[in-house]
Amino acid sequence: MAIVEALKGRRGWLTLRKLAVTTFETEEYLLFSGIDDNGRSIDHEACAKLFSVGADVHHIDMPAHSVAERLQAEAEQHVKATLNRSLDANNKHFAAARDRLERWAEDKIYAAENALKDTKELIKAVRREARAAATLEEEAAVQAKLQELERRQRKQRQEIFNQKDEVADKRDELIANLQKRLRRGHAVETLFTIRWAVV
């Protein structure tokens, strides 16, 4: 309890606020703000540690207006910093999701285009085979093979269009999620304000 020991002989005020940040999910944060009677700020961790030691509880009046204003200003700074961290985390989450989508899209379309390219090469080879056919039976067999490959080629072309549509749908979904994140709101609730002393 070195953090609490460092406050020995000091007294002051602290307040606890709950910050709720809403996007398409709600994030909640508990934010301590504290000062001592000399006007020095008490960090969040030290404020939280005060609640892990035994204490006597006494009823007292609310803080003076100047103290309440200072606590308010400290609390607003903590809210602003927390909102910035939350926004930064959301930005990183979105960037990672965008990168995953781009890699996935490239892989899918690359694979489909390669399959189509391979089929085109096979078609060229089979057409050369057709020109070299010595009998009608050989020609018929080659033409049947060519017909099957051309059917496969049409299917693969359609598959590329389907892949591009799927990528566009995923991108639309990503943009919709981003727009939800941009419509973020927040609410702050003061849970309590107390006078503290470490003796």
Short mmCIF file of the C-alpha atoms (twelve columns), coordinates in Angstrom:
data_MODEL
# 
_entry.id   MODEL 
# 
loop_
_atom_site.group_PDB 
_atom_site.id 
_atom_site.type_symbol 
_atom_site.label_atom_id 
_atom_site.label_alt_id 
_atom_site.label_comp_id 
_atom_site.label_asym_id 
_atom_site.label_seq_id 
_atom_site.Cartn_x 
_atom_site.Cartn_y 
_atom_site.Cartn_z 
_atom_site.pdbx_PDB_model_num 
ATOM 1   C CA . MET A 1   0.000   0.000   0.000   1 
ATOM 2   C CA . ALA A 2   2.893   2.342   -0.779  1 
ATOM 3   C CA . ILE A 3   0.559   4.529   -2.852  1 
ATOM 4   C CA . VAL A 4   -1.722  5.129   0.168   1 
ATOM 5   C CA . GLU A 5   1.317   5.560   2.485   1 
ATOM 6   C CA . ALA A 6   2.492   8.395   0.238   1 
ATOM 7   C CA . LEU A 7   -0.758  10.231  1.069   1 
ATOM 8   C CA . LYS A 8   -0.247  9.973   4.854   1 
ATOM 9   C CA . GLY A 9   -0.950  13.233  6.625   1 
ATOM 10  C CA . ARG A 10  -2.843  14.629  3.643   1 
ATOM 11  C CA . ARG A 11  -6.547  15.177  3.143   1 
ATOM 12  C CA . GLY A 12  -8.728  16.366  0.337   1 
ATOM 13  C CA . TRP A 13  -11.673 15.565  -1.907  1 
ATOM 14  C CA . LEU A 14  -12.373 13.000  -4.570  1 
ATOM 15  C CA . THR A 15  -15.211 12.246  -6.891  1 
ATOM 16  C CA . LEU A 16  -16.119 9.128   -8.876  1 
ATOM 17  C CA . ARG A 17  -17.901 9.390   -12.183 1 
ATOM 18  C CA . LYS A 18  -19.230 6.779   -14.548 1 
ATOM 19  C CA . LEU A 19  -18.670 7.439   -18.239 1 
ATOM 20  C CA . ALA A 20  -20.834 5.482   -20.679 1 
ATOM 21  C CA . VAL A 21  -19.722 5.658   -24.325 1 
ATOM 22  C CA . THR A 22  -22.302 4.389   -26.809 1 
ATOM 23  C CA . THR A 23  -21.695 3.269   -30.366 1 
ATOM 24  C CA . PHE A 24  -23.330 0.010   -31.442 1 
ATOM 25  C CA . GLU A 25  -22.195 -1.305  -28.062 1 
ATOM 26  C CA . THR A 26  -21.764 0.475   -24.723 1 
ATOM 27  C CA . GLU A 27  -18.417 0.886   -22.995 1 
ATOM 28  C CA . GLU A 28  -18.426 1.954   -19.339 1 
ATOM 29  C CA . TYR A 29  -15.548 3.537   -17.421 1 
ATOM 30  C CA . LEU A 30  -15.210 4.489   -13.754 1 
ATOM 31  C CA . LEU A 31  -13.168 7.673   -13.454 1 
ATOM 32  C CA . PHE A 32  -11.752 8.990   -10.176 1 
ATOM 33  C CA . SER A 33  -10.708 12.619  -9.819  1 
ATOM 34  C CA . GLY A 34  -9.070  13.830  -6.636  1 
ATOM 35  C CA . ILE A 35  -7.220  16.755  -5.093  1 
ATOM 36  C CA . ASP A 36  -5.648  17.376  -1.724  1 
ATOM 37  C CA . ASP A 37  -6.195  20.470  0.395   1 
ATOM 38  C CA . ASN A 38  -3.055  22.056  -1.081  1 
ATOM 39  C CA . GLY A 39  -4.586  21.824  -4.581  1 
ATOM 40  C CA . ARG A 40  -2.377  18.955  -5.755  1 
ATOM 41  C CA . SER A 41  -4.038  16.405  -8.048  1 
ATOM 42  C CA . ILE A 42  -4.313  12.815  -6.860  1 
ATOM 43  C CA . ASP A 43  -4.027  10.309  -9.692  1 
ATOM 44  C CA . HIS A 44  -6.708  7.774   -10.551 1 
ATOM 45  C CA . GLU A 45  -4.775  4.807   -9.134  1 
ATOM 46  C CA . ALA A 46  -4.154  6.521   -5.787  1 
ATOM 47  C CA . CYS A 47  -7.853  7.464   -5.528  1 
ATOM 48  C CA . ALA A 48  -8.852  3.851   -6.221  1 
ATOM 49  C CA . LYS A 49  -6.341  2.495   -3.650  1 
ATOM 50  C CA . LEU A 50  -7.943  4.628   -0.917  1 
ATOM 51  C CA . PHE A 51  -10.914 2.264   -1.112  1 
ATOM 52  C CA . SER A 52  -8.764  -0.791  -0.370  1 
ATOM 53  C CA . VAL A 53  -7.878  0.308   3.183   1 
ATOM 54  C CA . GLY A 54  -10.007 0.485   6.327   1 
ATOM 55  C CA . ALA A 55  -11.747 3.789   7.053   1 
ATOM 56  C CA . ASP A 56  -13.999 5.641   9.462   1 
ATOM 57  C CA . VAL A 57  -17.004 7.248   7.818   1 
ATOM 58  C CA . HIS A 58  -18.347 10.640  8.945   1 
ATOM 59  C CA . HIS A 59  -21.074 12.822  7.491   1 
ATOM 60  C CA . ILE A 60  -19.775 16.166  6.222   1 
ATOM 61  C CA . ASP A 61  -21.001 19.058  4.109   1 
ATOM 62  C CA . MET A 62  -20.332 19.261  0.395   1 
ATOM 63  C CA . PRO A 63  -17.082 20.893  -0.732  1 
ATOM 64  C CA . ALA A 64  -16.695 24.646  -1.186  1 
ATOM 65  C CA . HIS A 65  -17.623 26.011  -4.614  1 
ATOM 66  C CA . SER A 66  -13.973 26.486  -5.637  1 
ATOM 67  C CA . VAL A 67  -13.154 22.863  -4.698  1 
ATOM 68  C CA . ALA A 68  -16.215 21.574  -6.557  1 
ATOM 69  C CA . GLU A 69  -15.177 23.548  -9.662  1 
ATOM 70  C CA . ARG A 70  -11.643 22.138  -9.491  1 
ATOM 71  C CA . LEU A 71  -12.973 18.562  -9.140  1 
ATOM 72  C CA . GLN A 72  -15.303 19.251  -12.067 1 
ATOM 73  C CA . ALA A 73  -12.402 20.478  -14.223 1 
ATOM 74  C CA . GLU A 74  -10.264 17.425  -13.307 1 
ATOM 75  C CA . ALA A 75  -13.178 15.096  -14.025 1 
ATOM 76  C CA . GLU A 76  -13.795 16.721  -17.414 1 
ATOM 77  C CA . GLN A 77  -10.125 16.240  -18.333 1 
ATOM 78  C CA . HIS A 78  -10.374 12.548  -17.417 1 
ATOM 79  C CA . VAL A 79  -13.567 12.164  -19.458 1 
ATOM 80  C CA . LYS A 80  -11.961 13.874  -22.463 1 
ATOM 81  C CA . ALA A 81  -8.802  11.720  -22.233 1 
ATOM 82  C CA . THR A 82  -10.895 8.538   -21.897 1 
ATOM 83  C CA . LEU A 83  -13.064 9.486   -24.877 1 
ATOM 84  C CA . ASN A 84  -9.907  10.098  -26.935 1 
ATOM 85  C CA . ARG A 85  -8.490  6.692   -25.930 1 
ATOM 86  C CA . SER A 86  -11.806 5.022   -26.773 1 
ATOM 87  C CA . LEU A 87  -11.918 6.751   -30.166 1 
ATOM 88  C CA . ASP A 88  -8.298  5.767   -30.835 1 
ATOM 89  C CA . ALA A 89  -9.080  2.129   -29.951 1 
ATOM 90  C CA . ASN A 90  -12.115 2.228   -32.269 1 
ATOM 91  C CA . ASN A 91  -9.975  3.712   -35.053 1 
ATOM 92  C CA . LYS A 92  -7.408  0.926   -34.635 1 
ATOM 93  C CA . HIS A 93  -10.185 -1.682  -34.607 1 
ATOM 94  C CA . PHE A 94  -11.647 -0.243  -37.818 1 
ATOM 95  C CA . ALA A 95  -8.223  -0.049  -39.523 1 
ATOM 96  C CA . ALA A 96  -7.513  -3.697  -38.609 1 
ATOM 97  C CA . ALA A 97  -10.953 -4.768  -39.918 1 
ATOM 98  C CA . ARG A 98  -10.365 -2.812  -43.151 1 
ATOM 99  C CA . ASP A 99  -6.924  -4.424  -43.620 1 
ATOM 100 C CA . ARG A 100 -8.389  -7.914  -43.035 1 
ATOM 101 C CA . LEU A 101 -11.130 -7.193  -45.581 1 
ATOM 102 C CA . GLU A 102 -8.623  -5.953  -48.183 1 
ATOM 103 C CA . ARG A 103 -6.393  -9.040  -47.753 1 
ATOM 104 C CA . TRP A 104 -9.410  -11.369 -47.882 1 
ATOM 105 C CA . ALA A 105 -10.733 -9.600  -51.012 1 
ATOM 106 C CA . GLU A 106 -7.356  -9.749  -52.757 1 
ATOM 107 C CA . ASP A 107 -6.968  -13.451 -51.937 1 
ATOM 108 C CA . LYS A 108 -10.460 -14.381 -53.144 1 
ATOM 109 C CA . ILE A 109 -10.298 -12.419 -56.400 1 
ATOM 110 C CA . TYR A 110 -6.674  -13.413 -57.075 1 
ATOM 111 C CA . ALA A 111 -7.562  -17.116 -56.696 1 
ATOM 112 C CA . ALA A 112 -10.617 -16.778 -58.970 1 
ATOM 113 C CA . GLU A 113 -8.660  -14.835 -61.618 1 
ATOM 114 C CA . ASN A 114 -5.836  -17.401 -61.542 1 
ATOM 115 C CA . ALA A 115 -8.302  -20.253 -62.038 1 
ATOM 116 C CA . LEU A 116 -9.770  -18.380 -65.039 1 
ATOM 117 C CA . LYS A 117 -6.288  -17.754 -66.459 1 
ATOM 118 C CA . ASP A 118 -5.451  -21.481 -66.162 1 
ATOM 119 C CA . THR A 119 -8.680  -22.396 -67.984 1 
ATOM 120 C CA . LYS A 120 -7.887  -19.912 -70.804 1 
ATOM 121 C CA . GLU A 121 -4.485  -21.551 -71.239 1 
ATOM 122 C CA . LEU A 122 -6.130  -24.998 -71.383 1 
ATOM 123 C CA . ILE A 123 -8.593  -23.726 -74.016 1 
ATOM 124 C CA . LYS A 124 -5.695  -22.474 -76.172 1 
ATOM 125 C CA . ALA A 125 -3.976  -25.858 -75.874 1 
ATOM 126 C CA . VAL A 126 -7.187  -27.758 -76.750 1 
ATOM 127 C CA . ARG A 127 -7.784  -25.522 -79.804 1 
ATOM 128 C CA . ARG A 128 -4.268  -26.380 -81.027 1 
ATOM 129 C CA . GLU A 129 -5.157  -30.028 -80.419 1 
ATOM 130 C CA . ALA A 130 -8.330  -29.593 -82.525 1 
ATOM 131 C CA . ARG A 131 -6.330  -28.192 -85.438 1 
ATOM 132 C CA . ALA A 132 -4.020  -31.203 -85.244 1 
ATOM 133 C CA . ALA A 133 -6.840  -33.805 -85.079 1 
ATOM 134 C CA . ALA A 134 -6.361  -36.455 -87.772 1 
ATOM 135 C CA . THR A 135 -9.832  -38.070 -87.633 1 
ATOM 136 C CA . LEU A 136 -13.416 -36.989 -87.068 1 
ATOM 137 C CA . GLU A 137 -13.497 -39.042 -83.842 1 
ATOM 138 C CA . GLU A 138 -10.469 -37.162 -82.491 1 
ATOM 139 C CA . GLU A 139 -12.041 -33.851 -83.578 1 
ATOM 140 C CA . ALA A 140 -15.339 -34.737 -81.826 1 
ATOM 141 C CA . ALA A 141 -13.520 -35.692 -78.602 1 
ATOM 142 C CA . VAL A 142 -11.472 -32.475 -78.676 1 
ATOM 143 C CA . GLN A 143 -14.581 -30.353 -79.384 1 
ATOM 144 C CA . ALA A 144 -16.396 -31.978 -76.417 1 
ATOM 145 C CA . LYS A 145 -13.390 -31.174 -74.190 1 
ATOM 146 C CA . LEU A 146 -13.353 -27.607 -75.562 1 
ATOM 147 C CA . GLN A 147 -17.080 -27.207 -74.908 1 
ATOM 148 C CA . GLU A 148 -16.585 -28.327 -71.270 1 
ATOM 149 C CA . LEU A 149 -13.670 -25.908 -70.794 1 
ATOM 150 C CA . GLU A 150 -15.633 -22.994 -72.280 1 
ATOM 151 C CA . ARG A 151 -18.518 -23.812 -69.914 1 
ATOM 152 C CA . ARG A 152 -16.019 -23.799 -67.023 1 
ATOM 153 C CA . GLN A 153 -14.608 -20.469 -68.270 1 
ATOM 154 C CA . ARG A 154 -18.075 -18.839 -68.276 1 
ATOM 155 C CA . LYS A 155 -18.701 -20.171 -64.764 1 
ATOM 156 C CA . GLN A 156 -15.344 -18.831 -63.565 1 
ATOM 157 C CA . ARG A 157 -16.035 -15.402 -65.064 1 
ATOM 158 C CA . GLN A 158 -19.376 -15.377 -63.240 1 
ATOM 159 C CA . GLU A 159 -17.564 -16.472 -60.070 1 
ATOM 160 C CA . ILE A 160 -15.251 -13.433 -60.330 1 
ATOM 161 C CA . PHE A 161 -18.307 -11.146 -60.576 1 
ATOM 162 C CA . ASN A 162 -19.854 -12.936 -57.587 1 
ATOM 163 C CA . GLN A 163 -16.613 -12.538 -55.601 1 
ATOM 164 C CA . LYS A 164 -16.518 -8.820  -56.432 1 
ATOM 165 C CA . ASP A 165 -20.158 -8.472  -55.329 1 
ATOM 166 C CA . GLU A 166 -19.376 -10.282 -52.068 1 
ATOM 167 C CA . VAL A 167 -16.395 -7.974  -51.477 1 
ATOM 168 C CA . ALA A 168 -18.615 -4.930  -52.171 1 
ATOM 169 C CA . ASP A 169 -21.208 -6.252  -49.681 1 
ATOM 170 C CA . LYS A 170 -18.516 -6.751  -47.013 1 
ATOM 171 C CA . ARG A 171 -17.170 -3.257  -47.690 1 
ATOM 172 C CA . ASP A 172 -20.708 -1.819  -47.343 1 
ATOM 173 C CA . GLU A 173 -21.033 -3.630  -44.014 1 
ATOM 174 C CA . LEU A 174 -17.693 -2.208  -42.865 1 
ATOM 175 C CA . ILE A 175 -18.755 1.325   -43.858 1 
ATOM 176 C CA . ALA A 176 -22.090 0.887   -42.046 1 
ATOM 177 C CA . ASN A 177 -20.191 -0.156  -38.894 1 
ATOM 178 C CA . LEU A 178 -17.915 2.858   -39.258 1 
ATOM 179 C CA . GLN A 179 -20.924 5.162   -39.558 1 
ATOM 180 C CA . LYS A 180 -22.385 3.614   -36.385 1 
ATOM 181 C CA . ARG A 181 -19.086 4.276   -34.614 1 
ATOM 182 C CA . LEU A 182 -19.169 7.879   -35.829 1 
ATOM 183 C CA . ARG A 183 -22.635 8.311   -34.281 1 
ATOM 184 C CA . ARG A 184 -21.138 7.787   -30.854 1 
ATOM 185 C CA . GLY A 185 -22.521 9.468   -27.803 1 
ATOM 186 C CA . HIS A 186 -21.591 9.564   -24.170 1 
ATOM 187 C CA . ALA A 187 -23.128 10.238  -20.796 1 
ATOM 188 C CA . VAL A 188 -21.418 11.094  -17.520 1 
ATOM 189 C CA . GLU A 189 -22.938 10.377  -14.121 1 
ATOM 190 C CA . THR A 190 -21.415 11.474  -10.810 1 
ATOM 191 C CA . LEU A 191 -21.636 8.509   -8.434  1 
ATOM 192 C CA . PHE A 192 -20.299 10.271  -5.322  1 
ATOM 193 C CA . THR A 193 -18.026 12.979  -3.971  1 
ATOM 194 C CA . ILE A 194 -16.253 12.383  -0.660  1 
ATOM 195 C CA . ARG A 195 -13.834 14.037  1.719   1 
ATOM 196 C CA . TRP A 196 -10.804 11.863  2.430   1 
ATOM 197 C CA . ALA A 197 -7.954  11.914  4.913   1 
ATOM 198 C CA . VAL A 198 -5.058  9.512   5.411   1 
ATOM 199 C CA . VAL A 199 -3.914  9.506   9.041   1 
# 
